[in-house]
mmCIF file of C-alpha atoms and ligand atoms in Angstrom:
data_model
loop_
_atom_site.group_PDB
_atom_site.id
_atom_site.type_symbol
_atom_site.label_atom_id
_atom_site.label_comp_id
_atom_site.label_asym_id
_atom_site.label_seq_id
_atom_site.Cartn_x
_atom_site.Cartn_y
_atom_site.Cartn_z
ATOM 1 C CA MET Q 894 72.510 111.055 121.497
ATOM 2 C CA LEU Q 895 70.907 112.852 118.849
ATOM 3 C CA HIS Q 896 70.320 111.216 116.337
ATOM 4 C CA GLU Q 897 70.220 112.764 112.934
ATOM 5 C CA ARG Q 898 69.383 112.212 108.866
ATOM 6 C CA ILE Q 899 71.331 114.186 106.977
ATOM 7 C CA PRO Q 900 69.792 113.532 103.282
ATOM 8 C CA LEU Q 901 72.487 114.406 100.229
ATOM 9 C CA LEU Q 902 71.875 115.488 96.182
ATOM 10 C CA PRO Q 903 70.546 112.535 94.890
ATOM 11 C CA SER Q 904 72.722 111.495 91.431
ATOM 12 C CA THR Q 905 69.870 109.843 90.156
ATOM 13 C CA ILE Q 906 65.909 110.266 90.788
ATOM 14 C CA GLY Q 907 64.991 107.474 92.387
ATOM 15 C CA THR Q 908 67.979 107.701 94.225
ATOM 16 C CA GLN Q 909 68.836 109.252 97.966
ATOM 17 C CA ARG Q 910 71.592 108.757 99.826
ATOM 18 C CA GLU Q 911 72.077 110.125 103.520
ATOM 19 C CA VAL Q 912 75.167 110.690 105.297
ATOM 20 C CA VAL Q 913 73.928 109.853 109.637
ATOM 21 C CA ARG Q 914 75.402 112.161 112.052
ATOM 22 C CA LEU Q 915 75.437 111.046 115.811
ATOM 23 C CA THR Q 916 75.838 113.476 118.658
ATOM 24 C CA TYR Q 917 77.438 113.123 122.253
ATOM 25 C CA GLY Q 918 77.552 115.243 125.289
ATOM 26 C CA PRO Q 919 76.112 119.247 125.642
ATOM 27 C CA GLN Q 920 75.049 120.908 122.788
ATOM 28 C CA GLY Q 921 76.567 123.621 121.765
ATOM 29 C CA ALA Q 922 79.305 123.573 124.311
ATOM 30 C CA ASP Q 923 82.533 125.545 124.100
ATOM 31 C CA MET Q 924 84.256 122.656 122.740
ATOM 32 C CA LYS Q 925 83.636 120.473 120.101
ATOM 33 C CA VAL Q 926 85.144 116.922 118.857
ATOM 34 C CA TYR Q 927 84.525 115.642 115.443
ATOM 35 C CA LEU Q 928 85.323 111.586 114.408
ATOM 36 C CA GLN Q 929 84.509 110.461 110.754
ATOM 37 C CA ALA Q 930 84.927 106.848 109.788
ATOM 38 C CA SER Q 931 85.541 105.652 106.428
ATOM 39 C CA LEU Q 932 85.567 108.104 104.076
ATOM 40 C CA HIS Q 933 87.169 106.227 101.845
ATOM 41 C CA ALA Q 934 84.811 103.889 101.858
ATOM 42 C CA ASP Q 935 86.263 100.459 101.150
ATOM 43 C CA GLU Q 936 88.292 101.241 104.396
ATOM 44 C CA THR Q 937 86.363 99.004 107.180
ATOM 45 C CA PRO Q 938 88.518 98.783 110.178
ATOM 46 C CA ALA Q 939 87.954 102.153 110.703
ATOM 47 C CA MET Q 940 83.849 101.143 110.738
ATOM 48 C CA LEU Q 941 84.578 98.932 113.370
ATOM 49 C CA THR Q 942 86.437 101.191 115.050
ATOM 50 C CA ALA Q 943 83.316 104.019 115.114
ATOM 51 C CA HIS Q 944 81.276 101.004 116.117
ATOM 52 C CA VAL Q 945 82.858 100.249 120.018
ATOM 53 C CA LEU Q 946 83.066 104.293 119.687
ATOM 54 C CA ARG Q 947 79.676 104.948 119.145
ATOM 55 C CA ASP Q 948 79.142 101.883 123.057
ATOM 56 C CA LEU Q 949 82.044 103.981 124.276
ATOM 57 C CA LEU Q 950 80.956 107.990 123.597
ATOM 58 C CA GLN Q 951 77.010 106.311 125.091
ATOM 59 C CA SER Q 952 78.112 105.163 128.154
ATOM 60 C CA LEU Q 953 80.526 108.213 128.565
ATOM 61 C CA GLU Q 954 77.050 110.452 128.331
ATOM 62 C CA ASP Q 955 75.611 108.521 130.222
ATOM 63 C CA ALA Q 956 77.648 108.859 133.528
ATOM 64 C CA GLY Q 957 77.493 112.655 132.749
ATOM 65 C CA LYS Q 958 81.527 112.738 131.991
ATOM 66 C CA LEU Q 959 81.315 114.398 128.250
ATOM 67 C CA ALA Q 960 82.067 118.397 128.369
ATOM 68 C CA ALA Q 961 82.572 118.586 124.420
ATOM 69 C CA THR Q 962 80.155 118.056 122.018
ATOM 70 C CA ILE Q 963 81.316 114.776 119.972
ATOM 71 C CA THR Q 964 80.353 114.267 116.819
ATOM 72 C CA LEU Q 965 80.191 111.026 115.755
ATOM 73 C CA VAL Q 966 79.801 110.194 111.417
ATOM 74 C CA PRO Q 967 80.501 105.682 111.924
ATOM 75 C CA VAL Q 968 80.116 105.942 108.254
ATOM 76 C CA ALA Q 969 81.264 109.084 106.106
ATOM 77 C CA ASN Q 970 81.437 107.760 102.807
ATOM 78 C CA PRO Q 971 77.717 105.988 101.541
ATOM 79 C CA ILE Q 972 78.309 106.932 97.846
ATOM 80 C CA GLY Q 973 81.565 105.293 97.497
ATOM 81 C CA LEU Q 974 80.303 101.607 100.207
ATOM 82 C CA SER Q 975 78.001 101.474 97.059
ATOM 83 C CA GLN Q 976 80.195 100.726 94.791
ATOM 84 C CA HIS Q 977 80.723 97.297 93.731
ATOM 85 C CA VAL Q 978 81.610 96.264 90.132
ATOM 86 C CA LEU Q 979 81.594 92.932 89.178
ATOM 87 C CA GLY Q 980 83.078 91.723 93.243
ATOM 88 C CA GLN Q 981 85.339 94.511 93.682
ATOM 89 C CA PHE Q 982 84.396 97.030 96.083
ATOM 90 C CA PHE Q 983 86.164 100.689 94.792
ATOM 91 C CA GLY Q 984 85.255 102.877 97.821
ATOM 92 C CA CYS Q 985 88.357 106.081 97.337
ATOM 93 C CA PHE Q 986 87.241 107.363 94.083
ATOM 94 C CA ASP Q 987 84.170 108.601 93.419
ATOM 95 C CA LEU Q 988 82.814 105.762 89.801
ATOM 96 C CA ASN Q 989 81.866 109.356 88.194
ATOM 97 C CA SER Q 990 83.767 111.396 88.092
ATOM 98 C CA ALA Q 991 87.196 109.779 89.009
ATOM 99 C CA ALA Q 992 87.626 112.274 91.848
ATOM 100 C CA ASN Q 993 89.592 110.510 94.764
ATOM 101 C CA PHE Q 994 87.443 110.877 98.160
ATOM 102 C CA ASN Q 995 90.405 112.945 100.629
ATOM 103 C CA ARG Q 996 91.924 114.438 97.950
ATOM 104 C CA GLY Q 997 91.014 118.066 96.396
ATOM 105 C CA VAL Q 998 89.786 119.560 98.402
ATOM 106 C CA ALA Q 999 89.804 123.401 97.637
ATOM 107 C CA ARG Q 1000 91.202 125.368 99.969
ATOM 108 C CA PRO Q 1001 89.235 128.114 101.888
ATOM 109 C CA LYS Q 1002 88.989 130.967 101.112
ATOM 110 C CA ASP Q 1003 87.790 134.815 102.099
ATOM 111 C CA VAL Q 1004 87.235 133.601 105.966
ATOM 112 C CA CYS Q 1005 89.846 136.094 106.809
ATOM 113 C CA ALA Q 1006 87.082 138.694 104.719
ATOM 114 C CA ARG Q 1007 84.189 137.633 106.985
ATOM 115 C CA LEU Q 1008 85.880 138.057 110.365
ATOM 116 C CA GLU Q 1009 86.597 141.832 109.557
ATOM 117 C CA GLY Q 1010 85.279 143.896 112.040
ATOM 118 C CA ARG Q 1011 84.375 141.088 114.365
ATOM 119 C CA LEU Q 1012 87.026 140.446 116.429
ATOM 120 C CA ARG Q 1013 87.607 141.933 119.726
ATOM 121 C CA ASP Q 1014 89.581 141.532 123.005
ATOM 122 C CA ASP Q 1015 87.976 138.442 124.198
ATOM 123 C CA VAL Q 1016 88.643 135.028 123.309
ATOM 124 C CA VAL Q 1017 85.672 133.556 123.601
ATOM 125 C CA SER Q 1018 83.622 135.569 121.627
ATOM 126 C CA ASN Q 1019 86.657 135.386 118.752
ATOM 127 C CA ARG Q 1020 86.621 131.206 118.271
ATOM 128 C CA ARG Q 1021 82.301 131.770 118.276
ATOM 129 C CA ALA Q 1022 82.933 134.333 115.508
ATOM 130 C CA ILE Q 1023 85.706 132.061 113.264
ATOM 131 C CA LYS Q 1024 83.926 129.307 113.525
ATOM 132 C CA ASP Q 1025 80.611 131.161 112.285
ATOM 133 C CA ALA Q 1026 82.519 132.987 109.180
ATOM 134 C CA MET Q 1027 83.738 128.875 108.260
ATOM 135 C CA ARG Q 1028 80.417 127.658 108.213
ATOM 136 C CA ALA Q 1029 78.685 131.093 106.643
ATOM 137 C CA LEU Q 1030 82.368 130.444 103.962
ATOM 138 C CA LEU Q 1031 80.450 126.881 103.467
ATOM 139 C CA ASP Q 1032 76.963 127.970 103.387
ATOM 140 C CA ALA Q 1033 77.574 130.755 100.546
ATOM 141 C CA SER Q 1034 78.837 127.178 98.295
ATOM 142 C CA PRO Q 1035 75.608 125.327 97.874
ATOM 143 C CA PRO Q 1036 76.392 122.146 96.381
ATOM 144 C CA ALA Q 1037 75.392 121.080 92.911
ATOM 145 C CA THR Q 1038 76.084 117.130 92.413
ATOM 146 C CA GLU Q 1039 76.389 113.946 94.860
ATOM 147 C CA PHE Q 1040 79.592 114.180 95.743
ATOM 148 C CA ASP Q 1041 79.902 117.193 96.277
ATOM 149 C CA SER Q 1042 77.061 117.643 98.434
ATOM 150 C CA LEU Q 1043 78.780 114.626 100.621
ATOM 151 C CA ARG Q 1044 82.610 116.920 100.916
ATOM 152 C CA SER Q 1045 80.007 119.465 101.854
ATOM 153 C CA THR Q 1046 77.611 117.683 103.928
ATOM 154 C CA LEU Q 1047 80.984 116.773 105.713
ATOM 155 C CA LEU Q 1048 82.302 119.480 106.418
ATOM 156 C CA LYS Q 1049 79.828 121.794 107.777
ATOM 157 C CA MET Q 1050 79.674 118.959 110.810
ATOM 158 C CA SER Q 1051 83.752 119.332 111.518
ATOM 159 C CA CYS Q 1052 84.398 123.220 110.583
ATOM 160 C CA ASP Q 1053 83.566 124.225 113.762
ATOM 161 C CA ALA Q 1054 85.695 121.193 115.915
ATOM 162 C CA ASP Q 1055 88.349 122.289 117.992
ATOM 163 C CA ILE Q 1056 89.532 118.584 117.385
ATOM 164 C CA VAL Q 1057 89.304 116.633 113.704
ATOM 165 C CA LEU Q 1058 90.084 112.646 113.785
ATOM 166 C CA ASP Q 1059 89.874 111.202 110.332
ATOM 167 C CA ILE Q 1060 90.122 107.467 110.652
ATOM 168 C CA HIS Q 1061 91.147 105.511 108.028
ATOM 169 C CA CYS Q 1062 93.467 102.261 107.332
ATOM 170 C CA SER Q 1063 95.919 101.578 104.647
ATOM 171 C CA LEU Q 1064 96.196 98.226 102.347
ATOM 172 C CA GLU Q 1065 98.302 96.308 104.565
ATOM 173 C CA ALA Q 1066 100.316 98.087 106.639
ATOM 174 C CA VAL Q 1067 101.128 99.515 110.411
ATOM 175 C CA VAL Q 1068 98.312 101.337 112.697
ATOM 176 C CA HIS Q 1069 100.013 105.002 111.505
ATOM 177 C CA LEU Q 1070 99.000 108.068 111.730
ATOM 178 C CA TYR Q 1071 99.412 111.454 109.650
ATOM 179 C CA THR Q 1072 98.734 115.346 110.817
ATOM 180 C CA ASP Q 1073 100.590 118.855 110.498
ATOM 181 C CA VAL Q 1074 104.043 119.376 112.619
ATOM 182 C CA GLU Q 1075 102.497 122.658 113.818
ATOM 183 C CA ALA Q 1076 99.547 120.240 115.607
ATOM 184 C CA TRP Q 1077 102.369 117.131 116.467
ATOM 185 C CA PRO Q 1078 102.635 118.969 120.276
ATOM 186 C CA ARG Q 1079 99.464 118.369 120.549
ATOM 187 C CA VAL Q 1080 98.813 115.311 118.529
ATOM 188 C CA GLU Q 1081 102.094 113.403 119.661
ATOM 189 C CA SER Q 1082 99.698 111.863 122.939
ATOM 190 C CA LEU Q 1083 97.409 110.125 120.501
ATOM 191 C CA ALA Q 1084 99.936 108.528 118.787
ATOM 192 C CA ARG Q 1085 100.414 107.347 121.821
ATOM 193 C CA HIS Q 1086 97.552 105.597 122.740
ATOM 194 C CA LEU Q 1087 97.073 104.497 119.612
ATOM 195 C CA ARG Q 1088 100.525 102.769 119.326
ATOM 196 C CA SER Q 1089 101.027 104.160 116.065
ATOM 197 C CA ARG Q 1090 104.191 102.787 115.128
ATOM 198 C CA ALA Q 1091 104.570 105.724 112.331
ATOM 199 C CA GLN Q 1092 103.550 109.574 112.688
ATOM 200 C CA MET Q 1093 104.079 111.685 108.935
ATOM 201 C CA LEU Q 1094 103.954 115.026 110.179
ATOM 202 C CA PHE Q 1095 103.193 117.551 106.928
ATOM 203 C CA VAL Q 1096 104.925 120.851 106.935
ATOM 204 C CA GLY Q 1097 103.081 123.647 105.546
ATOM 205 C CA ALA Q 1098 101.594 121.493 102.454
ATOM 206 C CA ASP Q 1099 98.391 121.883 100.837
ATOM 207 C CA LEU Q 1100 97.492 118.414 100.114
ATOM 208 C CA GLY Q 1101 94.180 119.164 99.309
ATOM 209 C CA LEU Q 1102 92.802 116.606 102.361
ATOM 210 C CA PHE Q 1103 89.899 116.292 104.094
ATOM 211 C CA ILE Q 1104 90.835 117.440 107.685
ATOM 212 C CA ASP Q 1105 93.079 120.603 105.317
ATOM 213 C CA TRP Q 1106 90.121 122.576 104.911
ATOM 214 C CA VAL Q 1107 90.018 123.171 108.755
ATOM 215 C CA ARG Q 1108 93.290 122.881 109.405
ATOM 216 C CA LEU Q 1109 93.865 125.868 106.776
ATOM 217 C CA ALA Q 1110 91.395 127.833 108.092
ATOM 218 C CA TRP Q 1111 92.894 128.392 111.231
ATOM 219 C CA ALA Q 1112 96.254 128.208 109.126
ATOM 220 C CA ASP Q 1113 95.677 131.648 106.957
ATOM 221 C CA VAL Q 1114 92.621 133.674 109.840
ATOM 222 C CA ARG Q 1115 95.816 133.108 112.524
ATOM 223 C CA ALA Q 1116 98.114 134.529 109.740
ATOM 224 C CA HIS Q 1117 96.108 137.320 109.289
ATOM 225 C CA VAL Q 1118 94.721 138.408 113.229
ATOM 226 C CA GLY Q 1119 98.410 137.991 114.342
ATOM 227 C CA ASP Q 1120 98.569 139.083 117.835
ATOM 228 C CA ARG Q 1121 96.047 141.929 117.352
ATOM 229 C CA TYR Q 1122 94.070 140.186 118.592
ATOM 230 C CA PRO Q 1123 93.522 136.613 121.046
ATOM 231 C CA ILE Q 1124 92.271 133.335 119.382
ATOM 232 C CA GLY Q 1125 92.755 130.660 121.141
ATOM 233 C CA GLU Q 1126 94.629 127.853 119.448
ATOM 234 C CA GLY Q 1127 94.271 126.540 115.915
ATOM 235 C CA ALA Q 1128 92.012 123.572 115.278
ATOM 236 C CA VAL Q 1129 93.983 119.700 116.436
ATOM 237 C CA THR Q 1130 93.410 117.597 113.076
ATOM 238 C CA ALA Q 1131 94.956 114.432 112.379
ATOM 239 C CA ILE Q 1132 93.775 111.287 110.224
ATOM 240 C CA ILE Q 1133 94.074 108.170 111.863
ATOM 241 C CA GLU Q 1134 95.180 105.170 109.679
ATOM 242 C CA CYS Q 1135 93.273 101.773 111.439
ATOM 243 C CA ALA Q 1136 96.614 99.152 110.347
ATOM 244 C CA GLY Q 1137 95.605 97.323 107.062
ATOM 245 C CA GLU Q 1138 91.460 96.825 105.210
ATOM 246 C CA ARG Q 1139 91.399 93.304 106.652
ATOM 247 C CA ASP Q 1140 92.856 94.190 110.218
ATOM 248 C CA VAL Q 1141 89.108 94.455 111.234
ATOM 249 C CA SER Q 1142 88.724 92.623 114.203
ATOM 250 C CA TYR Q 1143 86.832 92.958 117.968
ATOM 251 C CA GLU Q 1144 90.653 94.043 119.751
ATOM 252 C CA SER Q 1145 91.892 96.172 117.594
ATOM 253 C CA ALA Q 1146 88.940 98.806 117.171
ATOM 254 C CA ARG Q 1147 88.419 98.858 121.361
ATOM 255 C CA GLN Q 1148 92.374 98.988 121.670
ATOM 256 C CA GLN Q 1149 91.657 102.173 118.388
ATOM 257 C CA ALA Q 1150 88.804 103.194 119.852
ATOM 258 C CA GLN Q 1151 89.876 103.304 123.805
ATOM 259 C CA ALA Q 1152 92.944 105.698 122.887
ATOM 260 C CA ILE Q 1153 90.475 108.052 121.221
ATOM 261 C CA ILE Q 1154 89.096 108.324 124.463
ATOM 262 C CA ALA Q 1155 91.611 108.283 126.471
ATOM 263 C CA TYR Q 1156 93.785 111.020 124.122
ATOM 264 C CA LEU Q 1157 89.760 113.041 124.512
ATOM 265 C CA VAL Q 1158 90.046 112.773 128.208
ATOM 266 C CA GLU Q 1159 93.250 114.618 128.135
ATOM 267 C CA ARG Q 1160 91.561 117.165 125.751
ATOM 268 C CA GLY Q 1161 89.599 117.925 128.070
ATOM 269 C CA ALA Q 1162 86.833 116.711 125.805
ATOM 270 C CA ILE Q 1163 85.568 114.061 128.378
ATOM 271 C CA ARG Q 1164 86.142 114.759 132.237
ATOM 272 C CA ASP Q 1165 87.793 111.289 133.662
ATOM 273 C CA THR Q 1166 90.783 110.411 134.743
ATOM 274 C CA PRO Q 1167 93.895 110.347 132.396
ATOM 275 C CA SER Q 1168 95.946 107.751 131.857
ATOM 276 C CA THR Q 1169 99.498 107.800 130.785
ATOM 277 C CA PRO Q 1170 100.998 105.812 127.283
ATOM 278 C CA ASP Q 1171 103.616 104.427 127.259
ATOM 279 C CA ALA Q 1172 106.530 106.224 124.740
ATOM 280 C CA LEU Q 1173 106.377 106.857 121.450
ATOM 281 C CA LEU Q 1174 107.259 103.305 119.411
ATOM 282 C CA HIS Q 1175 108.885 105.474 116.919
ATOM 283 C CA PRO Q 1176 109.559 109.208 116.580
ATOM 284 C CA ALA Q 1177 107.955 111.213 114.264
ATOM 285 C CA THR Q 1178 109.379 112.084 110.482
ATOM 286 C CA PRO Q 1179 108.275 114.728 107.976
ATOM 287 C CA GLN Q 1180 105.655 113.403 105.795
ATOM 288 C CA ALA Q 1181 108.291 114.744 102.721
ATOM 289 C CA ALA Q 1182 111.587 112.286 103.535
ATOM 290 C CA SER Q 1183 109.103 109.257 103.548
ATOM 291 C CA GLU Q 1184 110.150 106.894 100.339
ATOM 292 C CA HIS Q 1185 108.040 105.718 98.311
ATOM 293 C CA PHE Q 1186 108.711 103.177 96.470
ATOM 294 C CA TYR Q 1187 107.568 102.324 92.631
ATOM 295 C CA ALA Q 1188 107.928 98.664 90.498
ATOM 296 C CA ALA Q 1189 110.272 99.656 87.855
ATOM 297 C CA SER Q 1190 108.824 96.906 85.495
ATOM 298 C CA SER Q 1191 105.930 94.588 85.846
ATOM 299 C CA GLY Q 1192 105.343 91.002 87.406
ATOM 300 C CA ILE Q 1193 104.635 88.821 90.892
ATOM 301 C CA VAL Q 1194 105.558 91.191 94.177
ATOM 302 C CA VAL Q 1195 107.495 88.894 97.124
ATOM 303 C CA TYR Q 1196 107.764 91.043 99.920
ATOM 304 C CA ARG Q 1197 111.057 90.520 101.579
ATOM 305 C CA ALA Q 1198 110.677 92.995 103.930
ATOM 306 C CA ARG Q 1199 107.722 92.169 106.374
ATOM 307 C CA ILE Q 1200 105.232 95.584 107.521
ATOM 308 C CA GLY Q 1201 106.682 96.747 110.049
ATOM 309 C CA ASP Q 1202 109.954 96.170 110.276
ATOM 310 C CA VAL Q 1203 113.033 98.919 110.605
ATOM 311 C CA VAL Q 1204 115.009 98.960 107.480
ATOM 312 C CA GLU Q 1205 118.657 99.756 106.922
ATOM 313 C CA ILE Q 1206 119.562 101.321 103.616
ATOM 314 C CA GLY Q 1207 119.838 98.493 101.042
ATOM 315 C CA ASP Q 1208 117.615 96.151 102.760
ATOM 316 C CA ALA Q 1209 115.234 94.370 100.573
ATOM 317 C CA ILE Q 1210 112.026 95.123 100.202
ATOM 318 C CA CYS Q 1211 110.630 93.235 97.298
ATOM 319 C CA ASP Q 1212 111.065 91.147 94.221
ATOM 320 C CA ILE Q 1213 109.724 91.603 91.623
ATOM 321 C CA VAL Q 1214 108.960 88.046 89.259
ATOM 322 C CA ASP Q 1215 108.760 88.511 86.069
ATOM 323 C CA PRO Q 1216 107.249 84.320 85.045
ATOM 324 C CA ILE Q 1217 107.744 85.120 81.103
ATOM 325 C CA THR Q 1218 111.538 86.011 80.906
ATOM 326 C CA GLY Q 1219 113.169 84.276 84.100
ATOM 327 C CA GLY Q 1220 114.208 86.963 85.726
ATOM 328 C CA THR Q 1221 114.493 88.898 88.821
ATOM 329 C CA VAL Q 1222 114.718 91.850 89.920
ATOM 330 C CA THR Q 1223 115.492 93.624 93.591
ATOM 331 C CA LEU Q 1224 113.608 96.685 94.903
ATOM 332 C CA ARG Q 1225 115.507 97.826 97.912
ATOM 333 C CA SER Q 1226 115.681 100.540 100.476
ATOM 334 C CA GLY Q 1227 117.200 103.995 100.099
ATOM 335 C CA THR Q 1228 116.226 105.177 103.603
ATOM 336 C CA LYS Q 1229 116.076 103.899 106.152
ATOM 337 C CA GLY Q 1230 112.686 104.075 109.371
ATOM 338 C CA VAL Q 1231 109.594 101.864 109.761
ATOM 339 C CA PHE Q 1232 108.376 99.772 106.444
ATOM 340 C CA TYR Q 1233 104.844 101.598 107.500
ATOM 341 C CA MET Q 1234 102.444 100.439 104.505
ATOM 342 C CA ARG Q 1235 102.532 98.537 101.043
ATOM 343 C CA ARG Q 1236 99.978 96.576 98.988
ATOM 344 C CA ALA Q 1237 97.403 94.248 99.129
ATOM 345 C CA ILE Q 1238 97.239 92.716 95.561
ATOM 346 C CA ARG Q 1239 100.396 90.314 94.465
ATOM 347 C CA PHE Q 1240 100.661 91.272 91.074
ATOM 348 C CA ILE Q 1241 102.297 94.584 90.173
ATOM 349 C CA THR Q 1242 101.703 96.878 87.011
ATOM 350 C CA ALA Q 1243 104.794 98.665 85.956
ATOM 351 C CA GLY Q 1244 104.985 102.317 88.224
ATOM 352 C CA ALA Q 1245 101.993 101.305 90.466
ATOM 353 C CA GLU Q 1246 102.992 102.030 93.968
ATOM 354 C CA ILE Q 1247 104.565 98.699 95.936
ATOM 355 C CA GLY Q 1248 105.270 100.624 99.740
ATOM 356 C CA ARG Q 1249 107.071 103.155 101.872
ATOM 357 C CA VAL Q 1250 109.411 103.568 104.321
ATOM 358 C CA THR Q 1251 108.835 106.993 107.159
ATOM 359 C CA GLY Q 1252 112.553 107.702 106.537
ATOM 360 C CA GLY Q 1253 114.493 110.364 108.965
HETATM 361 ZN ZN1 ZN M 199 92.261 106.138 103.692
#
């Protein structure tokens, strides 16, 4: 295992943060896997999953079973990890700029222009050229702030990966997963190994997510190249949501880490006997079909649906109780699907998000 410390640009004099990268398996293998945990720094279960992955990957490396270069970033956001204000932990947004650490990632431009004259009839050299072009594009935009430095560092470490798994969690939630509809046939078994209860598929969306950078870079190259040159499949990218933020246990972390390892065996990154996961618990659904509930008024949220429930149209999701007026408003689902996430704090302001159902 190669242990590297990559310094970030400091935000103020006298401070210096760093990202730690652990690399397992043969350096420079044709296949590369990138795993990162807790880009939203307060999503602690992801870090514990990475902790278990670390031991599993080390054992596999010692046994000579790694066929791919596997990069693990067990703590992807040292900026967010330090944001504690009056006892509250703010890890999703950069307190300096209000930017979400997993939004606003600019779509890559000019990858295709950088490939001019570099492709031929050899898939291996073409893939290398595409990955070189992605790296060169990122190198051409040096960061100016600590926030940009973190983003740039993580993108540079992941842009040449064939599999990118961004490990998060939600507030109160079942294990669920996001990927794009084109990648779904290659991601389905990951969802099955994870015993994921909801799989949301993006259709052609650019949400500015971390995984969108490499996903869209490949999509643009594919559209540009067409059938003129062989380039193989684009990168597989997915966001794994390790249940809710308080679901921190060795048991769940081990289950999730073992699921990721089983998936990497199937994808050929690890030389081991593949295992057959159980069938999906619920079918994948378009992300756009997911119903997001928002509070029409402020009050105490009393949930009537449990996380993981399959709700029907008209089923009660929650009540919002106003102890000043004595009124109670019941919020009902407009969709049939899995109630896969809900808020963690039980008092709500008007307009705030209450939870989500997958839809169909
Ligand atoms: Zn997150």
